[in-house]
């Protein structure tokens, strides 16, 4: 399907939808200057995921892991939401039944103003105590290495879901509910290889939803998509709102 027909079809589906779910990944923030994970300049090209983004890595060398997060916190703190983040805030305003599921930990959706939001992999500005489990906001840059819990002096870790760790069950229940009942699932800027999010398109499709994808590249989800718009998030997502 040519781009303009695909765009018009997706726009019409969004107008008609009673319930909209959006799933985003690192690609939406790439347009704000934050590196993706698996792209040509992606984080996993420079760093090994198993050295940094697993509970075993943190147990082995918490200092190294925190140094990596300090570098990323500094990088992300200087970035702002882009026109795609902003367009999703507008979509949320226009539709009563709307839910945004993001795999991103950068907090840019929240900064843009999204409120109906699940950050399923956590948030880089939140820390969690490895002893007492308390979670709190911490925006220090750099964070003091090694950071200690004010309540129990236990070691703090990023409140982020690493490989091999379970996602928050309340978040998962919410995602399942909205995916089972949406008319349309919009998938923006994710390679679609990390589970459970990689399975969300199949869940929505089985439940009868229309699937739209926005990504410069093909992904494993493309085969399930009713409409694929090849392009960058900051250029394509705002077009979905035009002319109404
Ligand atoms: C643009 C663009 C532009 C570029 N505009 N687009 C087999 C089946 C099921 C599960 C597993 C399995 N084998 C292993 C697992 C478990 C594992 C998993 O899925 N592994 C796969 C890699 C195979 N999953 C887990 O461990 C999860 N937990 C779990 O499943 O618990 C139960 C369980 C445990 C163990 C075994 C089995 C079950 C937890 C996953 C947590 C992921 N966390 C990370 C890192 C956090 C660290 C941090 O950020 O600080 O989260 S991984 C990393 O990938 C990050 C991201 O959120 C996530 C997804 O990446 P994303 O967003 O898709 O980014 P990219 O870079 O991959 O893609 C960018 C896309 O943007 C590309 O498509 C570009 O084309 C596009 N793009 N520019 C629009 N301008
Ligand atoms: Zn504690």
PDB file of C-alpha atoms and ligand atoms in Angstrom:
ATOM      1  CA  UNK A   1       0.000   0.000   0.000  1.00  0.00           C
ATOM      2  CA  UNK A   2       1.378   3.445  -0.848  1.00  0.00           C
ATOM      3  CA  UNK A   3       2.225   5.680   2.085  1.00  0.00           C
ATOM      4  CA  UNK A   4      -0.645   8.174   1.628  1.00  0.00           C
ATOM      5  CA  UNK A   5      -3.335   5.465   1.393  1.00  0.00           C
ATOM      6  CA  UNK A   6      -1.902   3.666   4.406  1.00  0.00           C
ATOM      7  CA  UNK A   7      -1.782   6.935   6.344  1.00  0.00           C
ATOM      8  CA  UNK A   8      -5.394   7.787   5.470  1.00  0.00           C
ATOM      9  CA  UNK A   9      -6.582   4.310   6.449  1.00  0.00           C
ATOM     10  CA  UNK A  10      -4.831   4.535   9.810  1.00  0.00           C
ATOM     11  CA  UNK A  11      -6.187   8.051  10.424  1.00  0.00           C
ATOM     12  CA  UNK A  12      -9.730   6.872   9.718  1.00  0.00           C
ATOM     13  CA  UNK A  13      -9.323   3.872  12.018  1.00  0.00           C
ATOM     14  CA  UNK A  14      -8.132   6.191  14.773  1.00  0.00           C
ATOM     15  CA  UNK A  15     -11.132   8.494  14.263  1.00  0.00           C
ATOM     16  CA  UNK A  16     -13.527   5.538  14.474  1.00  0.00           C
ATOM     17  CA  UNK A  17     -11.800   3.758  17.358  1.00  0.00           C
ATOM     18  CA  UNK A  18     -13.536   3.486  20.710  1.00  0.00           C
ATOM     19  CA  UNK A  19     -10.377   2.255  22.409  1.00  0.00           C
ATOM     20  CA  UNK A  20      -6.773   2.935  21.413  1.00  0.00           C
ATOM     21  CA  UNK A  21      -3.560   1.354  22.715  1.00  0.00           C
ATOM     22  CA  UNK A  22      -0.106   2.590  21.728  1.00  0.00           C
ATOM     23  CA  UNK A  23       3.110   0.629  22.303  1.00  0.00           C
ATOM     24  CA  UNK A  24       6.380   2.547  22.010  1.00  0.00           C
ATOM     25  CA  UNK A  25      10.052   1.627  22.038  1.00  0.00           C
ATOM     26  CA  UNK A  26      13.439   3.300  21.771  1.00  0.00           C
ATOM     27  CA  UNK A  27      12.766   4.494  18.198  1.00  0.00           C
ATOM     28  CA  UNK A  28      10.405   7.242  19.384  1.00  0.00           C
ATOM     29  CA  UNK A  29      13.140   8.679  21.605  1.00  0.00           C
ATOM     30  CA  UNK A  30      15.812   8.251  18.916  1.00  0.00           C
ATOM     31  CA  UNK A  31      14.273  11.376  17.409  1.00  0.00           C
ATOM     32  CA  UNK A  32      15.089  13.200  20.661  1.00  0.00           C
ATOM     33  CA  UNK A  33      18.728  12.097  20.388  1.00  0.00           C
ATOM     34  CA  UNK A  34      18.653   9.085  22.727  1.00  0.00           C
ATOM     35  CA  UNK A  35      20.411   6.033  21.261  1.00  0.00           C
ATOM     36  CA  UNK A  36      18.344   2.913  20.614  1.00  0.00           C
ATOM     37  CA  UNK A  37      19.513  -0.513  21.834  1.00  0.00           C
ATOM     38  CA  UNK A  38      19.918  -2.520  18.644  1.00  0.00           C
ATOM     39  CA  UNK A  39      20.476   0.064  15.887  1.00  0.00           C
ATOM     40  CA  UNK A  40      23.761   0.741  14.057  1.00  0.00           C
ATOM     41  CA  UNK A  41      24.722   3.209  16.828  1.00  0.00           C
ATOM     42  CA  UNK A  42      22.710   1.274  19.408  1.00  0.00           C
ATOM     43  CA  UNK A  43      23.747   0.777  23.035  1.00  0.00           C
ATOM     44  CA  UNK A  44      24.173  -2.960  22.613  1.00  0.00           C
ATOM     45  CA  UNK A  45      26.801  -2.360  19.891  1.00  0.00           C
ATOM     46  CA  UNK A  46      29.069  -0.697  22.442  1.00  0.00           C
ATOM     47  CA  UNK A  47      28.055  -2.558  25.609  1.00  0.00           C
ATOM     48  CA  UNK A  48      27.181  -6.175  26.268  1.00  0.00           C
ATOM     49  CA  UNK A  49      23.645  -6.405  27.654  1.00  0.00           C
ATOM     50  CA  UNK A  50      24.619  -9.292  29.927  1.00  0.00           C
ATOM     51  CA  UNK A  51      27.389  -7.154  31.523  1.00  0.00           C
ATOM     52  CA  UNK A  52      25.003  -4.345  32.443  1.00  0.00           C
ATOM     53  CA  UNK A  53      21.306  -5.139  32.209  1.00  0.00           C
ATOM     54  CA  UNK A  54      20.935  -8.293  34.267  1.00  0.00           C
ATOM     55  CA  UNK A  55      20.605  -8.835  38.028  1.00  0.00           C
ATOM     56  CA  UNK A  56      23.723 -11.033  37.834  1.00  0.00           C
ATOM     57  CA  UNK A  57      25.736  -8.155  36.337  1.00  0.00           C
ATOM     58  CA  UNK A  58      24.643  -5.875  39.203  1.00  0.00           C
ATOM     59  CA  UNK A  59      25.545  -8.477  41.807  1.00  0.00           C
ATOM     60  CA  UNK A  60      28.946  -8.987  40.195  1.00  0.00           C
ATOM     61  CA  UNK A  61      29.841  -5.324  39.720  1.00  0.00           C
ATOM     62  CA  UNK A  62      27.300  -2.745  40.968  1.00  0.00           C
ATOM     63  CA  UNK A  63      29.825   0.049  40.498  1.00  0.00           C
ATOM     64  CA  UNK A  64      30.154  -0.649  36.757  1.00  0.00           C
ATOM     65  CA  UNK A  65      26.395  -0.846  36.322  1.00  0.00           C
ATOM     66  CA  UNK A  66      25.846   2.431  38.194  1.00  0.00           C
ATOM     67  CA  UNK A  67      28.576   4.126  36.113  1.00  0.00           C
ATOM     68  CA  UNK A  68      26.698   3.109  32.975  1.00  0.00           C
ATOM     69  CA  UNK A  69      23.455   4.475  34.398  1.00  0.00           C
ATOM     70  CA  UNK A  70      25.144   7.737  35.422  1.00  0.00           C
ATOM     71  CA  UNK A  71      26.319   8.150  31.835  1.00  0.00           C
ATOM     72  CA  UNK A  72      22.813   7.495  30.539  1.00  0.00           C
ATOM     73  CA  UNK A  73      21.150   9.736  33.148  1.00  0.00           C
ATOM     74  CA  UNK A  74      23.381  12.606  32.065  1.00  0.00           C
ATOM     75  CA  UNK A  75      22.613  11.969  28.397  1.00  0.00           C
ATOM     76  CA  UNK A  76      18.843  11.661  28.910  1.00  0.00           C
ATOM     77  CA  UNK A  77      18.591  14.672  31.259  1.00  0.00           C
ATOM     78  CA  UNK A  78      19.597  16.927  28.354  1.00  0.00           C
ATOM     79  CA  UNK A  79      16.907  15.558  25.988  1.00  0.00           C
ATOM     80  CA  UNK A  80      13.401  16.800  25.417  1.00  0.00           C
ATOM     81  CA  UNK A  81      10.245  15.084  24.120  1.00  0.00           C
ATOM     82  CA  UNK A  82       9.775  15.436  20.356  1.00  0.00           C
ATOM     83  CA  UNK A  83       6.733  15.955  18.117  1.00  0.00           C
ATOM     84  CA  UNK A  84       5.847  12.234  18.270  1.00  0.00           C
ATOM     85  CA  UNK A  85       5.675  12.243  22.088  1.00  0.00           C
ATOM     86  CA  UNK A  86       3.565  15.415  21.856  1.00  0.00           C
ATOM     87  CA  UNK A  87       1.205  13.948  19.258  1.00  0.00           C
ATOM     88  CA  UNK A  88       0.508  11.005  21.586  1.00  0.00           C
ATOM     89  CA  UNK A  89      -0.463  13.443  24.357  1.00  0.00           C
ATOM     90  CA  UNK A  90      -2.947  15.012  21.923  1.00  0.00           C
ATOM     91  CA  UNK A  91      -4.291  11.560  20.971  1.00  0.00           C
ATOM     92  CA  UNK A  92      -4.811  10.811  24.683  1.00  0.00           C
ATOM     93  CA  UNK A  93      -6.778  14.067  25.034  1.00  0.00           C
ATOM     94  CA  UNK A  94      -9.009  13.276  22.053  1.00  0.00           C
ATOM     95  CA  UNK A  95      -9.929   9.742  23.098  1.00  0.00           C
ATOM     96  CA  UNK A  96     -11.650   8.711  26.321  1.00  0.00           C
ATOM     97  CA  UNK A  97     -10.342   5.155  26.146  1.00  0.00           C
ATOM     98  CA  UNK A  98      -6.627   5.432  25.484  1.00  0.00           C
ATOM     99  CA  UNK A  99      -3.602   3.696  26.983  1.00  0.00           C
ATOM    100  CA  UNK A 100       0.097   4.152  26.241  1.00  0.00           C
ATOM    101  CA  UNK A 101       2.479   1.291  26.977  1.00  0.00           C
ATOM    102  CA  UNK A 102       6.143   2.221  26.736  1.00  0.00           C
ATOM    103  CA  UNK A 103       9.234   0.081  27.025  1.00  0.00           C
ATOM    104  CA  UNK A 104      11.308   3.247  27.373  1.00  0.00           C
ATOM    105  CA  UNK A 105      12.842   4.146  30.715  1.00  0.00           C
ATOM    106  CA  UNK A 106      13.741   7.733  29.748  1.00  0.00           C
ATOM    107  CA  UNK A 107      10.555   9.337  31.112  1.00  0.00           C
ATOM    108  CA  UNK A 108      10.012  11.461  27.974  1.00  0.00           C
ATOM    109  CA  UNK A 109       6.350  10.438  27.599  1.00  0.00           C
ATOM    110  CA  UNK A 110       5.692  11.659  31.137  1.00  0.00           C
ATOM    111  CA  UNK A 111       7.675  14.853  30.478  1.00  0.00           C
ATOM    112  CA  UNK A 112       5.555  15.456  27.362  1.00  0.00           C
ATOM    113  CA  UNK A 113       2.356  15.163  29.442  1.00  0.00           C
ATOM    114  CA  UNK A 114       1.147  11.588  28.854  1.00  0.00           C
ATOM    115  CA  UNK A 115      -0.792  10.394  31.904  1.00  0.00           C
ATOM    116  CA  UNK A 116      -2.567   7.200  30.790  1.00  0.00           C
ATOM    117  CA  UNK A 117       0.735   5.413  30.713  1.00  0.00           C
ATOM    118  CA  UNK A 118       2.497   2.189  31.769  1.00  0.00           C
ATOM    119  CA  UNK A 119       6.305   2.323  31.825  1.00  0.00           C
ATOM    120  CA  UNK A 120       6.667  -1.446  31.747  1.00  0.00           C
ATOM    121  CA  UNK A 121      10.492  -1.535  31.936  1.00  0.00           C
ATOM    122  CA  UNK A 122      10.655   1.070  34.708  1.00  0.00           C
ATOM    123  CA  UNK A 123      12.073   4.574  34.830  1.00  0.00           C
ATOM    124  CA  UNK A 124      15.688   5.709  34.939  1.00  0.00           C
ATOM    125  CA  UNK A 125      14.847   8.435  37.494  1.00  0.00           C
ATOM    126  CA  UNK A 126      13.541   5.923  40.048  1.00  0.00           C
ATOM    127  CA  UNK A 127      15.697   3.829  42.381  1.00  0.00           C
ATOM    128  CA  UNK A 128      14.824   0.769  44.469  1.00  0.00           C
ATOM    129  CA  UNK A 129      16.414  -0.580  47.627  1.00  0.00           C
ATOM    130  CA  UNK A 130      17.796  -4.106  47.208  1.00  0.00           C
ATOM    131  CA  UNK A 131      17.148  -4.705  50.957  1.00  0.00           C
ATOM    132  CA  UNK A 132      13.798  -3.163  51.923  1.00  0.00           C
ATOM    133  CA  UNK A 133      12.363  -2.777  48.398  1.00  0.00           C
ATOM    134  CA  UNK A 134      11.301   0.863  48.804  1.00  0.00           C
ATOM    135  CA  UNK A 135      11.103   2.837  45.567  1.00  0.00           C
ATOM    136  CA  UNK A 136      11.831   6.532  45.275  1.00  0.00           C
ATOM    137  CA  UNK A 137      12.634   9.238  42.780  1.00  0.00           C
ATOM    138  CA  UNK A 138      16.279  10.240  42.475  1.00  0.00           C
ATOM    139  CA  UNK A 139      17.360  12.807  39.879  1.00  0.00           C
ATOM    140  CA  UNK A 140      20.954  13.301  41.030  1.00  0.00           C
ATOM    141  CA  UNK A 141      23.524  13.462  38.273  1.00  0.00           C
ATOM    142  CA  UNK A 142      25.793  11.801  38.952  1.00  0.00           C
ATOM    143  CA  UNK A 143      24.231   9.586  41.563  1.00  0.00           C
ATOM    144  CA  UNK A 144      26.685   8.895  44.399  1.00  0.00           C
ATOM    145  CA  UNK A 145      28.313   5.514  43.755  1.00  0.00           C
ATOM    146  CA  UNK A 146      27.424   3.325  45.546  1.00  0.00           C
ATOM    147  CA  UNK A 147      24.064   4.838  46.570  1.00  0.00           C
ATOM    148  CA  UNK A 148      22.539   3.762  49.906  1.00  0.00           C
ATOM    149  CA  UNK A 149      18.929   3.615  51.092  1.00  0.00           C
ATOM    150  CA  UNK A 150      18.062   6.364  53.609  1.00  0.00           C
ATOM    151  CA  UNK A 151      15.739   3.976  55.468  1.00  0.00           C
ATOM    152  CA  UNK A 152      17.908   0.877  55.882  1.00  0.00           C
ATOM    153  CA  UNK A 153      21.336   1.710  54.292  1.00  0.00           C
ATOM    154  CA  UNK A 154      20.831  -1.123  51.774  1.00  0.00           C
ATOM    155  CA  UNK A 155      22.284  -0.803  48.275  1.00  0.00           C
ATOM    156  CA  UNK A 156      20.055   1.081  45.826  1.00  0.00           C
ATOM    157  CA  UNK A 157      19.608  -0.148  42.249  1.00  0.00           C
ATOM    158  CA  UNK A 158      17.898   1.391  39.221  1.00  0.00           C
ATOM    159  CA  UNK A 159      14.131   0.738  39.266  1.00  0.00           C
ATOM    160  CA  UNK A 160      14.403  -0.829  35.818  1.00  0.00           C
ATOM    161  CA  UNK A 161      13.439  -4.293  34.586  1.00  0.00           C
ATOM    162  CA  UNK A 162      16.546  -6.195  33.521  1.00  0.00           C
ATOM    163  CA  UNK A 163      16.712  -9.360  31.435  1.00  0.00           C
ATOM    164  CA  UNK A 164      15.415 -12.370  33.329  1.00  0.00           C
ATOM    165  CA  UNK A 165      13.359 -10.231  35.734  1.00  0.00           C
ATOM    166  CA  UNK A 166       9.587 -10.207  35.877  1.00  0.00           C
ATOM    167  CA  UNK A 167       7.592  -7.146  34.967  1.00  0.00           C
ATOM    168  CA  UNK A 168       5.299  -5.575  37.551  1.00  0.00           C
ATOM    169  CA  UNK A 169       2.174  -7.780  37.782  1.00  0.00           C
ATOM    170  CA  UNK A 170      -0.165  -4.772  38.088  1.00  0.00           C
ATOM    171  CA  UNK A 171       1.305  -3.280  34.906  1.00  0.00           C
ATOM    172  CA  UNK A 172       0.966  -6.637  33.145  1.00  0.00           C
ATOM    173  CA  UNK A 173      -2.659  -7.046  34.181  1.00  0.00           C
ATOM    174  CA  UNK A 174      -3.439  -3.538  32.932  1.00  0.00           C
ATOM    175  CA  UNK A 175      -1.642  -4.191  29.606  1.00  0.00           C
ATOM    176  CA  UNK A 176      -3.475  -7.451  29.121  1.00  0.00           C
ATOM    177  CA  UNK A 177      -6.835  -5.810  29.793  1.00  0.00           C
ATOM    178  CA  UNK A 178      -6.314  -2.901  27.385  1.00  0.00           C
ATOM    179  CA  UNK A 179      -4.833  -5.145  24.672  1.00  0.00           C
ATOM    180  CA  UNK A 180      -7.778  -7.545  24.905  1.00  0.00           C
ATOM    181  CA  UNK A 181     -10.307  -4.735  24.512  1.00  0.00           C
ATOM    182  CA  UNK A 182      -8.723  -2.223  22.111  1.00  0.00           C
ATOM    183  CA  UNK A 183      -9.947  -1.547  18.570  1.00  0.00           C
ATOM    184  CA  UNK A 184      -6.533  -0.426  17.461  1.00  0.00           C
ATOM    185  CA  UNK A 185      -2.961  -1.024  18.543  1.00  0.00           C
ATOM    186  CA  UNK A 186      -0.365   1.424  17.276  1.00  0.00           C
ATOM    187  CA  UNK A 187       3.233   0.151  17.519  1.00  0.00           C
ATOM    188  CA  UNK A 188       5.896   2.856  17.272  1.00  0.00           C
ATOM    189  CA  UNK A 189       9.690   2.494  17.163  1.00  0.00           C
ATOM    190  CA  UNK A 190      10.303  -0.912  18.645  1.00  0.00           C
ATOM    191  CA  UNK A 191      12.277  -3.798  17.167  1.00  0.00           C
ATOM    192  CA  UNK A 192       9.693  -6.139  18.698  1.00  0.00           C
ATOM    193  CA  UNK A 193      12.164  -8.733  19.953  1.00  0.00           C
ATOM    194  CA  UNK A 194      11.966  -8.328  23.729  1.00  0.00           C
ATOM    195  CA  UNK A 195       9.210 -10.209  25.560  1.00  0.00           C
ATOM    196  CA  UNK A 196       6.636  -9.806  26.901  1.00  0.00           C
ATOM    197  CA  UNK A 197       6.105  -6.611  24.804  1.00  0.00           C
ATOM    198  CA  UNK A 198       7.059  -8.545  21.656  1.00  0.00           C
ATOM    199  CA  UNK A 199       3.905 -10.623  22.196  1.00  0.00           C
ATOM    200  CA  UNK A 200       1.486  -7.687  22.576  1.00  0.00           C
ATOM    201  CA  UNK A 201       0.665  -7.379  18.860  1.00  0.00           C
ATOM    202  CA  UNK A 202      -0.368 -11.030  18.736  1.00  0.00           C
ATOM    203  CA  UNK A 203      -2.588 -10.606  21.819  1.00  0.00           C
ATOM    204  CA  UNK A 204      -4.374  -7.576  20.326  1.00  0.00           C
ATOM    205  CA  UNK A 205      -4.658  -9.159  16.899  1.00  0.00           C
ATOM    206  CA  UNK A 206      -6.240 -12.312  18.347  1.00  0.00           C
ATOM    207  CA  UNK A 207      -8.727 -10.104  20.161  1.00  0.00           C
ATOM    208  CA  UNK A 208      -9.694  -8.487  16.845  1.00  0.00           C
ATOM    209  CA  UNK A 209      -7.731  -5.220  16.938  1.00  0.00           C
ATOM    210  CA  UNK A 210      -6.458  -3.356  13.898  1.00  0.00           C
ATOM    211  CA  UNK A 211      -2.650  -3.118  14.055  1.00  0.00           C
ATOM    212  CA  UNK A 212      -0.694  -0.106  12.795  1.00  0.00           C
ATOM    213  CA  UNK A 213       3.097   0.064  12.836  1.00  0.00           C
ATOM    214  CA  UNK A 214       5.385   3.084  12.475  1.00  0.00           C
ATOM    215  CA  UNK A 215       9.051   2.252  12.002  1.00  0.00           C
ATOM    216  CA  UNK A 216      11.687   2.995   9.359  1.00  0.00           C
ATOM    217  CA  UNK A 217      12.454  -0.742   9.233  1.00  0.00           C
ATOM    218  CA  UNK A 218      10.571  -4.004   9.055  1.00  0.00           C
ATOM    219  CA  UNK A 219      10.175  -5.871  12.341  1.00  0.00           C
ATOM    220  CA  UNK A 220       8.792  -9.262  13.403  1.00  0.00           C
ATOM    221  CA  UNK A 221       5.481  -7.423  14.056  1.00  0.00           C
ATOM    222  CA  UNK A 222       5.198  -6.205  10.451  1.00  0.00           C
ATOM    223  CA  UNK A 223       3.640  -9.500   9.392  1.00  0.00           C
ATOM    224  CA  UNK A 224       0.785  -8.909  11.867  1.00  0.00           C
ATOM    225  CA  UNK A 225       0.278  -5.249  10.968  1.00  0.00           C
ATOM    226  CA  UNK A 226      -2.720  -4.151   8.903  1.00  0.00           C
ATOM    227  CA  UNK A 227      -0.868  -0.952   8.072  1.00  0.00           C
ATOM    228  CA  UNK A 228       2.891  -0.297   8.185  1.00  0.00           C
ATOM    229  CA  UNK A 229       4.113   3.254   7.783  1.00  0.00           C
ATOM    230  CA  UNK A 230       7.816   3.352   7.008  1.00  0.00           C
ATOM    231  CA  UNK A 231       9.286   6.499   8.481  1.00  0.00           C
ATOM    232  CA  UNK A 232      10.593   8.258  11.549  1.00  0.00           C
ATOM    233  CA  UNK A 233       8.300   8.697  14.507  1.00  0.00           C
ATOM    234  CA  UNK A 234       8.703  12.465  14.764  1.00  0.00           C
ATOM    235  CA  UNK A 235       7.637  12.867  11.136  1.00  0.00           C
ATOM    236  CA  UNK A 236       4.890  10.244  10.861  1.00  0.00           C
ATOM    237  CA  UNK A 237       3.093  10.281  14.237  1.00  0.00           C
ATOM    238  CA  UNK A 238       2.034  13.967  14.037  1.00  0.00           C
ATOM    239  CA  UNK A 239       0.555  13.290  10.574  1.00  0.00           C
ATOM    240  CA  UNK A 240      -1.995  10.978  12.213  1.00  0.00           C
ATOM    241  CA  UNK A 241      -3.633  14.009  13.829  1.00  0.00           C
ATOM    242  CA  UNK A 242      -3.686  16.329  10.838  1.00  0.00           C
ATOM    243  CA  UNK A 243      -6.821  17.382   8.994  1.00  0.00           C
ATOM    244  CA  UNK A 244      -9.323  16.927  11.799  1.00  0.00           C
TER     245      UNK A 244
HETATM  246  C1  LIG B   1      12.737   4.245  14.853  1.00  0.00           C
HETATM  247  C2  LIG B   1      13.457   5.394  14.670  1.00  0.00           C
HETATM  248  C3  LIG B   1      12.712   6.546  14.498  1.00  0.00           C
HETATM  249  C4  LIG B   1      14.879   3.874  14.928  1.00  0.00           C
HETATM  250  N1  LIG B   1      11.376   6.481  14.519  1.00  0.00           N
HETATM  251  N2  LIG B   1      11.412   4.191  14.863  1.00  0.00           N
HETATM  252  C5  LIG B   1      11.857 -16.310  24.672  1.00  0.00           C
HETATM  253  C6  LIG B   1      10.497 -16.046  24.801  1.00  0.00           C
HETATM  254  C7  LIG B   1      10.031 -15.162  25.765  1.00  0.00           C
HETATM  255  C8  LIG B   1      10.909 -14.492  26.598  1.00  0.00           C
HETATM  256  C9  LIG B   1      12.258 -14.765  26.465  1.00  0.00           C
HETATM  257  C10 LIG B   1      12.716 -15.656  25.541  1.00  0.00           C
HETATM  258  N3  LIG B   1      14.056 -15.737  25.681  1.00  0.00           N
HETATM  259  C11 LIG B   1      14.439 -14.874  26.646  1.00  0.00           C
HETATM  260  C12 LIG B   1      13.346 -14.264  27.134  1.00  0.00           C
HETATM  261  C13 LIG B   1      13.304 -13.257  28.186  1.00  0.00           C
HETATM  262  C14 LIG B   1      13.690 -11.837  27.780  1.00  0.00           C
HETATM  263  C15 LIG B   1      13.609 -11.598  26.279  1.00  0.00           C
HETATM  264  O1  LIG B   1      12.608 -11.200  25.717  1.00  0.00           O
HETATM  265  N4  LIG B   1      14.719 -11.754  25.587  1.00  0.00           N
HETATM  266  C16 LIG B   1      14.741 -11.559  24.133  1.00  0.00           C
HETATM  267  C17 LIG B   1      15.912 -10.652  23.765  1.00  0.00           C
HETATM  268  C18 LIG B   1      14.735 -12.895  23.470  1.00  0.00           C
HETATM  269  N5  LIG B   1      12.742 -10.972  28.457  1.00  0.00           N
HETATM  270  C19 LIG B   1      12.896 -10.692  29.723  1.00  0.00           C
HETATM  271  O2  LIG B   1      13.831 -11.127  30.374  1.00  0.00           O
HETATM  272  C20 LIG B   1      11.827  -9.827  30.345  1.00  0.00           C
HETATM  273  N6  LIG B   1      11.331 -10.487  31.504  1.00  0.00           N
HETATM  274  C21 LIG B   1      10.626 -11.614  31.378  1.00  0.00           C
HETATM  275  O3  LIG B   1      10.287 -12.058  30.300  1.00  0.00           O
HETATM  276  O4  LIG B   1      10.342 -12.212  32.584  1.00  0.00           O
HETATM  277  C22 LIG B   1       9.864 -13.571  32.535  1.00  0.00           C
HETATM  278  C23 LIG B   1      10.972 -14.472  31.961  1.00  0.00           C
HETATM  279  C24 LIG B   1      12.251 -14.396  32.433  1.00  0.00           C
HETATM  280  C25 LIG B   1      13.259 -15.214  31.910  1.00  0.00           C
HETATM  281  C26 LIG B   1      12.967 -16.134  30.869  1.00  0.00           C
HETATM  282  C27 LIG B   1      11.653 -16.188  30.379  1.00  0.00           C
HETATM  283  C28 LIG B   1      10.654 -15.359  30.938  1.00  0.00           C
HETATM  284  C29 LIG B   1      12.434  -8.493  30.795  1.00  0.00           C
HETATM  285  C30 LIG B   1      12.874  -7.682  29.646  1.00  0.00           C
HETATM  286  C31 LIG B   1      13.528  -6.395  30.144  1.00  0.00           C
HETATM  287  C32 LIG B   1      14.163  -5.661  28.993  1.00  0.00           C
HETATM  288  N7  LIG B   1      14.918  -4.587  29.474  1.00  0.00           N
HETATM  289  C33 LIG B   1      15.652  -3.745  28.501  1.00  0.00           C
HETATM  290  C34 LIG B   1      16.900  -3.102  29.106  1.00  0.00           C
HETATM  291  C35 LIG B   1      16.696  -2.274  30.290  1.00  0.00           C
HETATM  292  C36 LIG B   1      18.002  -1.658  30.646  1.00  0.00           C
HETATM  293  C37 LIG B   1      17.912  -0.165  30.538  1.00  0.00           C
HETATM  294  O5  LIG B   1      17.330   0.378  29.610  1.00  0.00           O
HETATM  295  O6  LIG B   1      18.485   0.472  31.392  1.00  0.00           O
HETATM  296  O7  LIG B   1      14.737  -2.765  27.986  1.00  0.00           O
HETATM  297  S1  LIG B   1      16.233  -4.574  27.067  1.00  0.00           S
HETATM  298  C38 LIG B   1      16.045  -3.242  26.000  1.00  0.00           C
HETATM  299  O8  LIG B   1      15.213  -3.711  24.922  1.00  0.00           O
HETATM  300  C39 LIG B   1      15.229  -2.171  26.773  1.00  0.00           C
HETATM  301  C40 LIG B   1      14.116  -1.884  25.798  1.00  0.00           C
HETATM  302  O9  LIG B   1      12.985  -1.378  26.469  1.00  0.00           O
HETATM  303  C41 LIG B   1      13.894  -3.206  25.121  1.00  0.00           C
HETATM  304  C42 LIG B   1      13.185  -3.114  23.797  1.00  0.00           C
HETATM  305  O10 LIG B   1      13.983  -2.431  22.857  1.00  0.00           O
HETATM  306  P1  LIG B   1      13.307  -1.476  21.785  1.00  0.00           P
HETATM  307  O11 LIG B   1      12.641  -0.358  22.460  1.00  0.00           O
HETATM  308  O12 LIG B   1      12.499  -2.273  20.844  1.00  0.00           O
HETATM  309  O13 LIG B   1      14.613  -0.860  21.076  1.00  0.00           O
HETATM  310  P2  LIG B   1      15.469  -1.441  19.875  1.00  0.00           P
HETATM  311  O14 LIG B   1      16.758  -0.714  19.858  1.00  0.00           O
HETATM  312  O15 LIG B   1      15.539  -2.903  19.897  1.00  0.00           O
HETATM  313  O16 LIG B   1      14.618  -1.047  18.585  1.00  0.00           O
HETATM  314  C43 LIG B   1      14.461   0.296  18.170  1.00  0.00           C
HETATM  315  C44 LIG B   1      13.494   0.325  17.005  1.00  0.00           C
HETATM  316  O17 LIG B   1      13.251   1.674  16.677  1.00  0.00           O
HETATM  317  C45 LIG B   1      14.012  -0.365  15.740  1.00  0.00           C
HETATM  318  O18 LIG B   1      12.999  -1.194  15.194  1.00  0.00           O
HETATM  319  C46 LIG B   1      14.297   0.797  14.789  1.00  0.00           C
HETATM  320  O19 LIG B   1      14.075   0.470  13.411  1.00  0.00           O
HETATM  321  C47 LIG B   1      13.302   1.803  15.271  1.00  0.00           C
HETATM  322  N8  LIG B   1      13.697   3.186  15.015  1.00  0.00           N
HETATM  323  N9  LIG B   1      14.822   5.051  14.727  1.00  0.00           N
HETATM  324  C48 LIG B   1      10.771   5.235  14.690  1.00  0.00           C
HETATM  325  N10 LIG B   1      13.348   7.720  14.312  1.00  0.00           N
HETATM  326 ZN1  LIG B   2      16.120   0.141  52.165  1.00  0.00          ZN
END
